[in-house]
Short mmCIF file of C-alpha atoms in Angstrom, two decimals:
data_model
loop_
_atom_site.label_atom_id
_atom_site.label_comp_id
_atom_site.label_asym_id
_atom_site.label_seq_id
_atom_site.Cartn_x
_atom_site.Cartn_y
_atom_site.Cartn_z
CA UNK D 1 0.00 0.00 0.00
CA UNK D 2 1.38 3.49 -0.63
CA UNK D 3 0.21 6.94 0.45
CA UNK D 4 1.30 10.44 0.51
CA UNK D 5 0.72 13.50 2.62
CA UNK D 6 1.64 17.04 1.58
CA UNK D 7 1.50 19.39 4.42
CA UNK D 8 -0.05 22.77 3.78
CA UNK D 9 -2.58 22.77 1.25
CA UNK D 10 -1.79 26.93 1.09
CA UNK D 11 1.77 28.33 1.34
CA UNK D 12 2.69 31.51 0.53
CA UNK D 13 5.51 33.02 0.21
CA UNK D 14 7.18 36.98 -1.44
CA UNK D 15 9.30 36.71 -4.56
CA UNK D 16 13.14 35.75 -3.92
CA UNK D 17 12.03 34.15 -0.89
CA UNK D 18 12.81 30.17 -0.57
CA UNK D 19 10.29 28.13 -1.23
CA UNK D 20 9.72 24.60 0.83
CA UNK D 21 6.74 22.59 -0.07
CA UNK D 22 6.76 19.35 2.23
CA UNK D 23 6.09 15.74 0.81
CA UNK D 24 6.06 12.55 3.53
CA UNK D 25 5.15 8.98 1.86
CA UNK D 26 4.18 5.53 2.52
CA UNK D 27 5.14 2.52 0.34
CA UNK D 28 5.41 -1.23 1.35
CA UNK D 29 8.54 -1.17 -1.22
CA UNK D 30 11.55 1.07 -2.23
CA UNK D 31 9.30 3.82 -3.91
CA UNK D 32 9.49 6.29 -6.67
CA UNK D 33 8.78 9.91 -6.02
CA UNK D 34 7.33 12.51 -8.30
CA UNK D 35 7.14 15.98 -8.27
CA UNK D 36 4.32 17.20 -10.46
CA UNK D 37 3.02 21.08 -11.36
CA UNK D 38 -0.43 22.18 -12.19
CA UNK D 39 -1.17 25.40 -13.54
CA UNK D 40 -4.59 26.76 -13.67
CA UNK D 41 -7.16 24.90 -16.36
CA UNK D 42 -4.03 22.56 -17.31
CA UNK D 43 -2.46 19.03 -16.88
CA UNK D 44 0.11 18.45 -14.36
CA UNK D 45 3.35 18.47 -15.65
CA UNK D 46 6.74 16.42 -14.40
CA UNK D 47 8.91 19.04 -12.02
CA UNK D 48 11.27 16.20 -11.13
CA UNK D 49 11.21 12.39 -9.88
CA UNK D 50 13.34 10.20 -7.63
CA UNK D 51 13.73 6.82 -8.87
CA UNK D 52 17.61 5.40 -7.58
CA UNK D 53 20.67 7.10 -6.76
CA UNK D 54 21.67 9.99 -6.00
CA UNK D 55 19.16 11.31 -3.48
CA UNK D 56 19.60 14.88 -4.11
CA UNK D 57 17.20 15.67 -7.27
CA UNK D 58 17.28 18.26 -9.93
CA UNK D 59 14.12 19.44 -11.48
CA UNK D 60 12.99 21.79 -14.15
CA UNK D 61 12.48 25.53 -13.23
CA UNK D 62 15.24 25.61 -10.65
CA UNK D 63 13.23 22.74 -8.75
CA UNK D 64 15.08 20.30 -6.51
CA UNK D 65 13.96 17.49 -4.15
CA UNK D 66 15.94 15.46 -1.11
CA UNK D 67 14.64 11.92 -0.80
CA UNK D 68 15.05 11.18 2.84
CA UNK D 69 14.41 7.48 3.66
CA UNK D 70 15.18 7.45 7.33
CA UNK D 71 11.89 10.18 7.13
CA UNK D 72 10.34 8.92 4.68
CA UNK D 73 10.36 12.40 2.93
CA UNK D 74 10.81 14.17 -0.57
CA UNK D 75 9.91 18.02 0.36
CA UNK D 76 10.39 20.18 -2.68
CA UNK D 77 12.89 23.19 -2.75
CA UNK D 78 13.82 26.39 -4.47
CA UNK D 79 16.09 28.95 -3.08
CA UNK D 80 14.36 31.75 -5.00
CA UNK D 81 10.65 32.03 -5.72
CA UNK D 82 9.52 33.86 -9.07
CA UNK D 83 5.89 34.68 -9.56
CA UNK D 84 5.78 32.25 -12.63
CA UNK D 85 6.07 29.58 -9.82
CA UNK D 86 2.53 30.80 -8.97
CA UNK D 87 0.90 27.02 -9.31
CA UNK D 88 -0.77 23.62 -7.67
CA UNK D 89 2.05 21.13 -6.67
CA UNK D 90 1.67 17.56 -6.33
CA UNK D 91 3.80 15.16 -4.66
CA UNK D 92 3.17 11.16 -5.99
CA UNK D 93 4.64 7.58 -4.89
CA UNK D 94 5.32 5.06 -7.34
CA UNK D 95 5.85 1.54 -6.46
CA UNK D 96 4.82 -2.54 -6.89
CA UNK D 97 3.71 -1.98 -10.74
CA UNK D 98 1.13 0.25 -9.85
CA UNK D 99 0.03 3.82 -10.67
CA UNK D 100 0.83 6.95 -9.24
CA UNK D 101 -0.94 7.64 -6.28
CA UNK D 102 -0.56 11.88 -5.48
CA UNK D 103 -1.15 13.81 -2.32
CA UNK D 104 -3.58 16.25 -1.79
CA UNK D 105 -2.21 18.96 -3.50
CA UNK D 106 -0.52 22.28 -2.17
CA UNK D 107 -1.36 25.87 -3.54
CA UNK D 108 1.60 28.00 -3.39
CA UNK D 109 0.93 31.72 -4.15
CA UNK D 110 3.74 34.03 -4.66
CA UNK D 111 3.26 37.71 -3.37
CA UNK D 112 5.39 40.39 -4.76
CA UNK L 1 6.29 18.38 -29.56
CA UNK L 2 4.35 15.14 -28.67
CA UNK L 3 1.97 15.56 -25.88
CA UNK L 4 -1.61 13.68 -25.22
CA UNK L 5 -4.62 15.03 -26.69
CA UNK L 6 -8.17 14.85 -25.12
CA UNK L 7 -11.51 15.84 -26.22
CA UNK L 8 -13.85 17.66 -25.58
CA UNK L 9 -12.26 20.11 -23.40
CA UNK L 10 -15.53 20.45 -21.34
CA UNK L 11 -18.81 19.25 -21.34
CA UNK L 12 -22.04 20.22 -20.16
CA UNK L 13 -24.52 17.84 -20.52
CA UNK L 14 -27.85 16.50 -18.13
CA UNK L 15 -28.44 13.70 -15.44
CA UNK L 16 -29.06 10.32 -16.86
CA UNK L 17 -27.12 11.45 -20.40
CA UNK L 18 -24.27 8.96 -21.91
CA UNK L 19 -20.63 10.92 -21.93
CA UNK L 20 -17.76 9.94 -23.81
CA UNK L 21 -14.43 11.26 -23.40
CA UNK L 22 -11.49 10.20 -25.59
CA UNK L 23 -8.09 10.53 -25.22
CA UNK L 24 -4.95 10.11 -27.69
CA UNK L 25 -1.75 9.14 -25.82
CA UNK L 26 1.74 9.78 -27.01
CA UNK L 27 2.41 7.49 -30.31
CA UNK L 28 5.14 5.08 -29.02
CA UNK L 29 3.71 5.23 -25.51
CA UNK L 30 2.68 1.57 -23.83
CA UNK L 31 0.38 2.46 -20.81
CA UNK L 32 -2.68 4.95 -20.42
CA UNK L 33 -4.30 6.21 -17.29
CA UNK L 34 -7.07 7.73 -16.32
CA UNK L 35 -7.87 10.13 -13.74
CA UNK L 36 -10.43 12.45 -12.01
CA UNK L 37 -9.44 15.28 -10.03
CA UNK L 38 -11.76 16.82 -7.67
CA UNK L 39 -11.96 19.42 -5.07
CA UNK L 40 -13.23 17.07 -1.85
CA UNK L 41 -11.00 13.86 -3.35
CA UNK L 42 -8.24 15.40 -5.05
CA UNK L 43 -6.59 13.14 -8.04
CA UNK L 44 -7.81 10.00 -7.90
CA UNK L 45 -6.76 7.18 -10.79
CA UNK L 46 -9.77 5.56 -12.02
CA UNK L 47 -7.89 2.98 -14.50
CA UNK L 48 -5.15 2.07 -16.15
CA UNK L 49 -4.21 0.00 -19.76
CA UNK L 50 -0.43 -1.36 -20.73
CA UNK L 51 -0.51 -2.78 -23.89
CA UNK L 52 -4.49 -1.81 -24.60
CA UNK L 53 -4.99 -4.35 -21.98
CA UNK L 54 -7.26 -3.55 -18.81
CA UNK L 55 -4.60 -3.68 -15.83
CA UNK L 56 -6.62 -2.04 -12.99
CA UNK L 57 -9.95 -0.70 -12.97
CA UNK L 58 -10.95 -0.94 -9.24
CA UNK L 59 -11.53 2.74 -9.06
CA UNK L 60 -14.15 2.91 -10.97
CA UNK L 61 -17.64 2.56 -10.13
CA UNK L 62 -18.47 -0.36 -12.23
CA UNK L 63 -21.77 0.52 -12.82
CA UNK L 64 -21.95 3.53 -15.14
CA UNK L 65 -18.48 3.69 -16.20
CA UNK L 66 -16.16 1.84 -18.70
CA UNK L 67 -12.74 2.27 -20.01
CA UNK L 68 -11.32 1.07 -23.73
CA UNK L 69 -8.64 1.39 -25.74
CA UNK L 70 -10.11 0.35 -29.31
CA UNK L 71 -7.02 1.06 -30.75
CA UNK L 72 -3.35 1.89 -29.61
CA UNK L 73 -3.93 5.22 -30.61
CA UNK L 74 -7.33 5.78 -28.85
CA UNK L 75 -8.61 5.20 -24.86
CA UNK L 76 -12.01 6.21 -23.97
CA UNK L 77 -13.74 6.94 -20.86
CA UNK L 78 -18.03 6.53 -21.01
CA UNK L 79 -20.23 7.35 -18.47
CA UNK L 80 -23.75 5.69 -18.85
CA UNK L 81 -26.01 7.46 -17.00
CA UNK L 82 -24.74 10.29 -15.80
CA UNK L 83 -25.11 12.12 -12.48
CA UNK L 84 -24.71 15.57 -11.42
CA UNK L 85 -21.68 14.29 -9.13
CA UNK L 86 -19.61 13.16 -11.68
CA UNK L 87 -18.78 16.34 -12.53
CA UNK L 88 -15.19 16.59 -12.35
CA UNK L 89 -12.02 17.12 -14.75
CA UNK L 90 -10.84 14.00 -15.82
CA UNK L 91 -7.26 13.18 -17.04
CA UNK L 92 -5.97 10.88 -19.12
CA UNK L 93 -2.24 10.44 -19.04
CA UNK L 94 0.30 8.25 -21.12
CA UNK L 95 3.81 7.03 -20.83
CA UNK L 96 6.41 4.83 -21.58
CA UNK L 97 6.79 1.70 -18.81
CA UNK L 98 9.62 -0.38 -19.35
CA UNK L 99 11.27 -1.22 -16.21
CA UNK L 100 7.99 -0.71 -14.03
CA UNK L 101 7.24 2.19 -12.13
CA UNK L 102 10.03 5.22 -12.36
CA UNK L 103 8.41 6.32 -15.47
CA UNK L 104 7.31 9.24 -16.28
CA UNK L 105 3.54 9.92 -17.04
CA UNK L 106 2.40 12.90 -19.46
CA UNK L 107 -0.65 14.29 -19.31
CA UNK L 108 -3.17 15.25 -21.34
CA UNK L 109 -5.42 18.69 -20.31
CA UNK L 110 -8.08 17.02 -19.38
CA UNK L 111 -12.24 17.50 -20.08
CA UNK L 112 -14.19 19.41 -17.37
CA UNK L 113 -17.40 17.72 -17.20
CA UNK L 114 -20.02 19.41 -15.92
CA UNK L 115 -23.74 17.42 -14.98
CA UNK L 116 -26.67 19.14 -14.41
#
């Protein structure tokens, strides 16, 4: 069974200002983690994904994730938010052959 | 630029109405999924093909819905009858699954269905 919990459904933050969007998971085995991006009235798009190795992640946009196993986390970084980052992030666990199952979603709104 | 198609884009239709909503994955691509996204249950997968073969279905309500892939180059979604609280956006999504589950899914940008 996997699961995922994004804490904060809201976070905002100003422009330049780091942006930390938190991601803790569940999976019965050795999982892979996604990063997706919605913007308004579109699909969600592929920010970044942990699958094995290295378990410091570059994404698109100036994106990155840590997987942490020992906290069974994957919170989302970037050092500087733009407004363009504006946007509905998902977190997702992949594992056992089966389909993506996504957290709940988290708004972030950038103020200027 | 490849990228999954879906159509319509919305749809407004009535309670007890039949809905279809197709979906064109990536040409090359071996899996499809759909999806609904909601605001009370967030993304939830409804099914999923590899190969045009049914994999998992068990999130859909068996009853009024069914999934098909006629074709590699076609999945469909029906509804039959509708109800007002099926209105949702659904997603279909495609990708490439070799090695199992590290792959990447596209998306398509979905159909906003709307039942009155």
């Amino acid at each position: 069974a996997q699961s995922v919990t994004q804490l904060g459904s809201h976070v905002s933050v100003s422009e330049g200002a780091l942006v930390l969007l938190r991601c803790n998971y569940s999976s019965s085995v050795p999982p892979y983690l996604f990063w997706y991006v919605q913007y308004p009235n579109q699909g969600l798009q592929l920010l970044l994904k942990y699958t094995t190795g290295a378990t410091l992640v570059k994404g698109i946009n100036g994106f990155e994730a840590e997987f942490k196993k020992s906290e069974t986390s994957f919170h989302l970084t970037k050092p500087s938010a733009h407004m363009s980052d504006a946007a509905e992030y998902f977190c997702a666990v992949s594992g056992g052959r089966r389909a993506l199952t996504f957290g709940s979603g988290t708004r972030l709104q950038v103020q200027p | 630029d490849a990228r999954v198609t879906q159509t319509p884009r919305h749809k407004v239709t009535e309670m007890g109405q039949e809905v279809t909503m197709r979906c064109q994955p990536i040409l090359g691509h071996n899996t499809v999924f759909w999806y609904r996204q909601t605001m009370m249950q967030g993304l939830e997968l409804l099914a999923y093909f590899r190969n045009r073969a049914p994999l998992d279905d068990s999130g859909m309500p068996k009853d009024r819905f069914s999934a098909e892939m006629p074709d590699a180059t076609l999945a469909t979604l029906k509804i039959q009858p509708s109800e007002p609280r099926d209105s949702a956006v659904y997603f279909c999504a495609s990708g490439l699954v070799l090695t199992g589950d590290g792959d990447e899914q596209f998306f398509g940008p979905g159909t906003r269905l709307t039942v009155l």
